[in-house]
Amino acid sequence: MANVAVYNMEGKEVGTLELNDAVFGVEINEHLVHLAAVNQLANNRQGTQKAKTRAEVSGGGKKPWRQKGTGHARQGSTRAPQWTGGGVVFAPTPRDYTFRMNKKEKRLALKSALTSRVQENKLIVLDELKFDTIKTKNMTAVLNALNVKKALVVINENDQNVVLSARNIADVKTALTNTINVYDVLKYNTVVVTKAAVATIEEVYA
């Protein structure tokens, strides 16, 4: 099992924590990690784009001029694609981009992503993360003490003091243990997680 250092909010090492290999020490499956990230991005797409084809644009029923003898190229409608105000060739239509992954695949993808963060020394464990008031500078001070810039902060409970203190910091996102996903774990350079959150993750995914 991997051992990681545990830090306090002042950035000082206060102990170590043994991580469960069933979650933080699995064999990394890059294909599933990629598939899970693509799945999340695809499922977030609205798919509401729409443009009208020549059949859907109003007007254009009358032939603009006779077929021969005008010197112009022949035209059958003023709503053909080459005309201003005409329809769009192969116009996009609303569609559903979502696709499903098996539950076991999703779990293994998340474990692989977490394992990669441990192996790259980009997972930082805090003994606790609590603020008495909502102040952005409190969270900034903690991140500076840990020497972290772009971070995903994982907490065990929906502590509004922590969530709102981090909300205005660029490149910092908070997440609960039941909302973490592969895309966010990969997107942010460092995963900052509390000891309580680690215990919950291991309990759910081990």
mmCIF file of N, CA and C in Angstrom, residues 18-92:
data_model
loop_
_atom_site.group_PDB
_atom_site.id
_atom_site.type_symbol
_atom_site.label_atom_id
_atom_site.label_comp_id
_atom_site.label_asym_id
_atom_site.label_seq_id
_atom_site.Cartn_x
_atom_site.Cartn_y
_atom_site.Cartn_z
ATOM 1 N N GLU A 18 -1.892 5.571 5.013
ATOM 2 C CA GLU A 18 -1.745 4.421 4.128
ATOM 3 C C GLU A 18 -2.986 4.316 3.253
ATOM 4 N N LEU A 19 -2.786 4.388 1.945
ATOM 5 C CA LEU A 19 -3.908 4.344 1.003
ATOM 6 C C LEU A 19 -4.234 2.915 0.612
ATOM 7 N N ASN A 20 -5.490 2.680 0.364
ATOM 8 C CA ASN A 20 -5.962 1.354 -0.033
ATOM 9 C C ASN A 20 -5.621 1.108 -1.501
ATOM 10 N N ASP A 21 -4.873 0.037 -1.759
ATOM 11 C CA ASP A 21 -4.473 -0.266 -3.137
ATOM 12 C C ASP A 21 -5.654 -0.623 -4.021
ATOM 13 N N ALA A 22 -6.769 -1.009 -3.423
ATOM 14 C CA ALA A 22 -7.945 -1.359 -4.216
ATOM 15 C C ALA A 22 -8.542 -0.132 -4.898
ATOM 16 N N VAL A 23 -8.166 1.061 -4.411
ATOM 17 C CA VAL A 23 -8.673 2.310 -4.996
ATOM 18 C C VAL A 23 -7.535 3.156 -5.558
ATOM 19 N N PHE A 24 -6.463 3.283 -4.791
ATOM 20 C CA PHE A 24 -5.375 4.189 -5.160
ATOM 21 C C PHE A 24 -4.138 3.459 -5.683
ATOM 22 N N GLY A 25 -4.268 2.140 -5.931
ATOM 23 C CA GLY A 25 -3.110 1.405 -6.409
ATOM 24 C C GLY A 25 -3.464 0.361 -7.451
ATOM 25 N N VAL A 26 -4.458 0.650 -8.265
ATOM 26 C CA VAL A 26 -4.889 -0.308 -9.286
ATOM 27 C C VAL A 26 -4.001 -0.186 -10.523
ATOM 28 N N GLU A 27 -4.122 -1.161 -11.415
ATOM 29 C CA GLU A 27 -3.432 -1.071 -12.693
ATOM 30 C C GLU A 27 -4.189 -0.072 -13.573
ATOM 31 N N ILE A 28 -3.484 0.932 -14.055
ATOM 32 C CA ILE A 28 -4.123 2.023 -14.796
ATOM 33 C C ILE A 28 -4.581 1.543 -16.171
ATOM 34 N N ASN A 29 -5.860 1.762 -16.439
ATOM 35 C CA ASN A 29 -6.441 1.420 -17.739
ATOM 36 C C ASN A 29 -6.685 2.728 -18.498
ATOM 37 N N GLU A 30 -5.728 3.092 -19.345
ATOM 38 C CA GLU A 30 -5.808 4.377 -20.041
ATOM 39 C C GLU A 30 -7.007 4.456 -20.988
ATOM 40 N N HIS A 31 -7.367 3.334 -21.584
ATOM 41 C CA HIS A 31 -8.507 3.333 -22.508
ATOM 42 C C HIS A 31 -9.794 3.714 -21.780
ATOM 43 N N LEU A 32 -10.017 3.122 -20.603
ATOM 44 C CA LEU A 32 -11.240 3.429 -19.861
ATOM 45 C C LEU A 32 -11.219 4.861 -19.334
ATOM 46 N N VAL A 33 -10.042 5.347 -18.948
ATOM 47 C CA VAL A 33 -9.930 6.736 -18.481
ATOM 48 C C VAL A 33 -10.325 7.690 -19.606
ATOM 49 N N HIS A 34 -9.805 7.436 -20.792
ATOM 50 C CA HIS A 34 -10.147 8.270 -21.955
ATOM 51 C C HIS A 34 -11.632 8.168 -22.272
ATOM 52 N N LEU A 35 -12.165 6.961 -22.229
ATOM 53 C CA LEU A 35 -13.574 6.752 -22.551
ATOM 54 C C LEU A 35 -14.472 7.480 -21.549
ATOM 55 N N ALA A 36 -14.100 7.443 -20.280
ATOM 56 C CA ALA A 36 -14.905 8.099 -19.246
ATOM 57 C C ALA A 36 -14.888 9.616 -19.413
ATOM 58 N N ALA A 37 -13.726 10.169 -19.767
ATOM 59 C CA ALA A 37 -13.633 11.616 -19.977
ATOM 60 C C ALA A 37 -14.467 12.037 -21.183
ATOM 61 N N VAL A 38 -14.375 11.275 -22.267
ATOM 62 C CA VAL A 38 -15.172 11.573 -23.465
ATOM 63 C C VAL A 38 -16.657 11.424 -23.168
ATOM 64 N N ASN A 39 -17.006 10.412 -22.389
ATOM 65 C CA ASN A 39 -18.397 10.176 -22.014
ATOM 66 C C ASN A 39 -18.983 11.357 -21.257
ATOM 67 N N GLN A 40 -18.214 11.880 -20.313
ATOM 68 C CA GLN A 40 -18.716 13.010 -19.532
ATOM 69 C C GLN A 40 -18.892 14.255 -20.396
ATOM 70 N N LEU A 41 -17.924 14.532 -21.254
ATOM 71 C CA LEU A 41 -18.026 15.711 -22.113
ATOM 72 C C LEU A 41 -19.175 15.567 -23.126
ATOM 73 N N ALA A 42 -19.331 14.355 -23.659
ATOM 74 C CA ALA A 42 -20.410 14.120 -24.620
ATOM 75 C C ALA A 42 -21.774 14.265 -23.953
ATOM 76 N N ASN A 43 -21.907 13.747 -22.746
ATOM 77 C CA ASN A 43 -23.191 13.801 -22.045
ATOM 78 C C ASN A 43 -23.545 15.218 -21.604
ATOM 79 N N ASN A 44 -22.530 16.100 -21.534
ATOM 80 C CA ASN A 44 -22.803 17.492 -21.176
ATOM 81 C C ASN A 44 -23.244 18.335 -22.366
ATOM 82 N N ARG A 45 -23.115 17.805 -23.575
ATOM 83 C CA ARG A 45 -23.481 18.578 -24.764
ATOM 84 C C ARG A 45 -24.997 18.719 -24.868
ATOM 85 N N GLN A 46 -25.447 19.905 -25.209
ATOM 86 C CA GLN A 46 -26.886 20.132 -25.327
ATOM 87 C C GLN A 46 -27.449 19.530 -26.605
ATOM 88 N N GLY A 47 -26.706 19.602 -27.687
ATOM 89 C CA GLY A 47 -27.179 19.029 -28.945
ATOM 90 C C GLY A 47 -28.369 19.752 -29.520
ATOM 91 N N THR A 48 -28.473 21.066 -29.275
ATOM 92 C CA THR A 48 -29.656 21.816 -29.730
ATOM 93 C C THR A 48 -29.384 22.645 -30.982
ATOM 94 N N GLN A 49 -28.218 22.445 -31.627
ATOM 95 C CA GLN A 49 -27.919 23.248 -32.814
ATOM 96 C C GLN A 49 -28.885 22.915 -33.948
ATOM 97 N N LYS A 50 -29.268 23.955 -34.677
ATOM 98 C CA LYS A 50 -30.250 23.751 -35.749
ATOM 99 C C LYS A 50 -30.089 24.836 -36.805
ATOM 100 N N ALA A 51 -30.112 24.433 -38.055
ATOM 101 C CA ALA A 51 -30.171 25.377 -39.175
ATOM 102 C C ALA A 51 -31.149 24.808 -40.198
ATOM 103 N N LYS A 52 -31.713 25.693 -41.026
ATOM 104 C CA LYS A 52 -32.745 25.263 -41.966
ATOM 105 C C LYS A 52 -32.135 24.852 -43.310
ATOM 106 N N THR A 53 -32.643 23.774 -43.836
ATOM 107 C CA THR A 53 -32.277 23.364 -45.188
ATOM 108 C C THR A 53 -33.133 24.163 -46.180
ATOM 109 N N ARG A 54 -32.886 23.972 -47.471
ATOM 110 C CA ARG A 54 -33.660 24.714 -48.484
ATOM 111 C C ARG A 54 -35.134 24.317 -48.450
ATOM 112 N N ALA A 55 -35.416 23.144 -47.914
ATOM 113 C CA ALA A 55 -36.810 22.711 -47.834
ATOM 114 C C ALA A 55 -37.556 23.407 -46.700
ATOM 115 N N GLU A 56 -36.802 23.941 -45.734
ATOM 116 C CA GLU A 56 -37.429 24.521 -44.550
ATOM 117 C C GLU A 56 -37.476 26.046 -44.578
ATOM 118 N N VAL A 57 -36.661 26.678 -45.423
ATOM 119 C CA VAL A 57 -36.666 28.137 -45.501
ATOM 120 C C VAL A 57 -37.938 28.597 -46.227
ATOM 121 N N SER A 58 -38.576 29.622 -45.702
ATOM 122 C CA SER A 58 -39.827 30.097 -46.325
ATOM 123 C C SER A 58 -39.537 30.830 -47.632
ATOM 124 N N GLY A 59 -40.475 30.761 -48.553
ATOM 125 C CA GLY A 59 -40.334 31.446 -49.829
ATOM 126 C C GLY A 59 -39.654 30.571 -50.863
ATOM 127 N N GLY A 60 -39.333 31.198 -51.980
ATOM 128 C CA GLY A 60 -38.590 30.487 -53.011
ATOM 129 C C GLY A 60 -39.427 29.575 -53.877
ATOM 130 N N GLY A 61 -40.744 29.719 -53.841
ATOM 131 C CA GLY A 61 -41.574 28.816 -54.634
ATOM 132 C C GLY A 61 -41.587 29.157 -56.116
ATOM 133 N N LYS A 62 -41.348 30.406 -56.407
ATOM 134 C CA LYS A 62 -41.412 30.833 -57.806
ATOM 135 C C LYS A 62 -40.028 30.772 -58.447
ATOM 136 N N LYS A 63 -39.985 30.313 -59.675
ATOM 137 C CA LYS A 63 -38.721 30.289 -60.423
ATOM 138 C C LYS A 63 -38.314 31.741 -60.706
ATOM 139 N N PRO A 64 -37.073 32.165 -60.341
ATOM 140 C CA PRO A 64 -36.693 33.581 -60.455
ATOM 141 C C PRO A 64 -36.781 34.122 -61.872
ATOM 142 N N TRP A 65 -36.350 33.370 -62.832
ATOM 143 C CA TRP A 65 -36.465 33.780 -64.242
ATOM 144 C C TRP A 65 -36.574 32.539 -65.107
ATOM 145 N N ARG A 66 -36.915 32.752 -66.364
ATOM 146 C CA ARG A 66 -37.122 31.598 -67.237
ATOM 147 C C ARG A 66 -35.817 30.845 -67.453
ATOM 148 N N GLN A 67 -35.964 29.626 -67.877
ATOM 149 C CA GLN A 67 -34.828 28.716 -67.960
ATOM 150 C C GLN A 67 -33.758 29.196 -68.950
ATOM 151 N N LYS A 68 -34.176 29.669 -70.126
ATOM 152 C CA LYS A 68 -33.201 30.001 -71.187
ATOM 153 C C LYS A 68 -33.357 31.439 -71.668
ATOM 154 N N GLY A 69 -32.306 31.932 -72.242
ATOM 155 C CA GLY A 69 -32.394 33.187 -72.966
ATOM 156 C C GLY A 69 -32.125 34.432 -72.162
ATOM 157 N N THR A 70 -31.805 34.328 -70.871
ATOM 158 C CA THR A 70 -31.585 35.538 -70.058
ATOM 159 C C THR A 70 -30.111 35.881 -69.925
ATOM 160 N N GLY A 71 -29.228 34.942 -70.193
ATOM 161 C CA GLY A 71 -27.803 35.166 -69.969
ATOM 162 C C GLY A 71 -27.372 34.780 -68.568
ATOM 163 N N HIS A 72 -28.336 34.541 -67.710
ATOM 164 C CA HIS A 72 -28.010 34.093 -66.344
ATOM 165 C C HIS A 72 -27.885 32.574 -66.303
ATOM 166 N N ALA A 73 -27.245 32.103 -65.256
ATOM 167 C CA ALA A 73 -27.285 30.668 -65.005
ATOM 168 C C ALA A 73 -28.708 30.278 -64.627
ATOM 169 N N ARG A 74 -29.084 29.062 -64.935
ATOM 170 C CA ARG A 74 -30.446 28.625 -64.630
ATOM 171 C C ARG A 74 -30.644 28.505 -63.114
ATOM 172 N N GLN A 75 -31.788 28.960 -62.648
ATOM 173 C CA GLN A 75 -32.119 28.914 -61.228
ATOM 174 C C GLN A 75 -33.553 28.436 -61.058
ATOM 175 N N GLY A 76 -33.758 27.601 -60.043
ATOM 176 C CA GLY A 76 -35.106 27.105 -59.823
ATOM 177 C C GLY A 76 -35.767 27.709 -58.598
ATOM 178 N N SER A 77 -34.947 28.302 -57.676
ATOM 179 C CA SER A 77 -35.507 28.837 -56.440
ATOM 180 C C SER A 77 -34.543 29.863 -55.849
ATOM 181 N N THR A 78 -35.089 30.872 -55.192
ATOM 182 C CA THR A 78 -34.236 31.858 -54.509
ATOM 183 C C THR A 78 -33.846 31.383 -53.110
ATOM 184 N N ARG A 79 -34.228 30.168 -52.759
ATOM 185 C CA ARG A 79 -33.862 29.618 -51.454
ATOM 186 C C ARG A 79 -32.849 28.471 -51.584
ATOM 187 N N ALA A 80 -32.235 28.358 -52.774
ATOM 188 C CA ALA A 80 -31.146 27.392 -52.946
ATOM 189 C C ALA A 80 -29.935 27.867 -52.142
ATOM 190 N N PRO A 81 -29.039 26.984 -51.763
ATOM 191 C CA PRO A 81 -27.920 27.349 -50.874
ATOM 192 C C PRO A 81 -27.040 28.476 -51.378
ATOM 193 N N GLN A 82 -26.912 28.650 -52.689
ATOM 194 C CA GLN A 82 -26.016 29.689 -53.193
ATOM 195 C C GLN A 82 -26.629 31.089 -53.118
ATOM 196 N N TRP A 83 -27.892 31.174 -52.763
ATOM 197 C CA TRP A 83 -28.551 32.475 -52.666
ATOM 198 C C TRP A 83 -28.472 33.009 -51.233
ATOM 199 N N THR A 84 -28.407 34.357 -51.146
ATOM 200 C CA THR A 84 -28.526 34.979 -49.830
ATOM 201 C C THR A 84 -29.925 34.723 -49.279
ATOM 202 N N GLY A 85 -29.981 34.253 -48.072
ATOM 203 C CA GLY A 85 -31.276 33.901 -47.504
ATOM 204 C C GLY A 85 -31.712 32.498 -47.838
ATOM 205 N N GLY A 86 -30.845 31.770 -48.542
ATOM 206 C CA GLY A 86 -31.184 30.390 -48.892
ATOM 207 C C GLY A 86 -30.911 29.432 -47.751
ATOM 208 N N GLY A 87 -31.248 28.173 -47.972
ATOM 209 C CA GLY A 87 -31.041 27.156 -46.953
ATOM 210 C C GLY A 87 -29.570 26.765 -46.827
ATOM 211 N N VAL A 88 -29.263 25.977 -45.793
ATOM 212 C CA VAL A 88 -27.900 25.505 -45.536
ATOM 213 C C VAL A 88 -27.764 24.081 -46.061
ATOM 214 N N VAL A 89 -26.661 23.824 -46.746
ATOM 215 C CA VAL A 89 -26.414 22.464 -47.236
ATOM 216 C C VAL A 89 -26.057 21.565 -46.047
ATOM 217 N N PHE A 90 -26.670 20.415 -45.944
ATOM 218 C CA PHE A 90 -26.415 19.467 -44.842
ATOM 219 C C PHE A 90 -26.512 20.175 -43.487
ATOM 220 N N ALA A 91 -27.603 20.897 -43.292
ATOM 221 C CA ALA A 91 -27.776 21.690 -42.073
ATOM 222 C C ALA A 91 -27.797 20.804 -40.827
ATOM 223 N N PRO A 92 -27.173 21.282 -39.730
ATOM 224 C CA PRO A 92 -27.205 20.506 -38.477
ATOM 225 C C PRO A 92 -28.613 20.459 -37.900
#
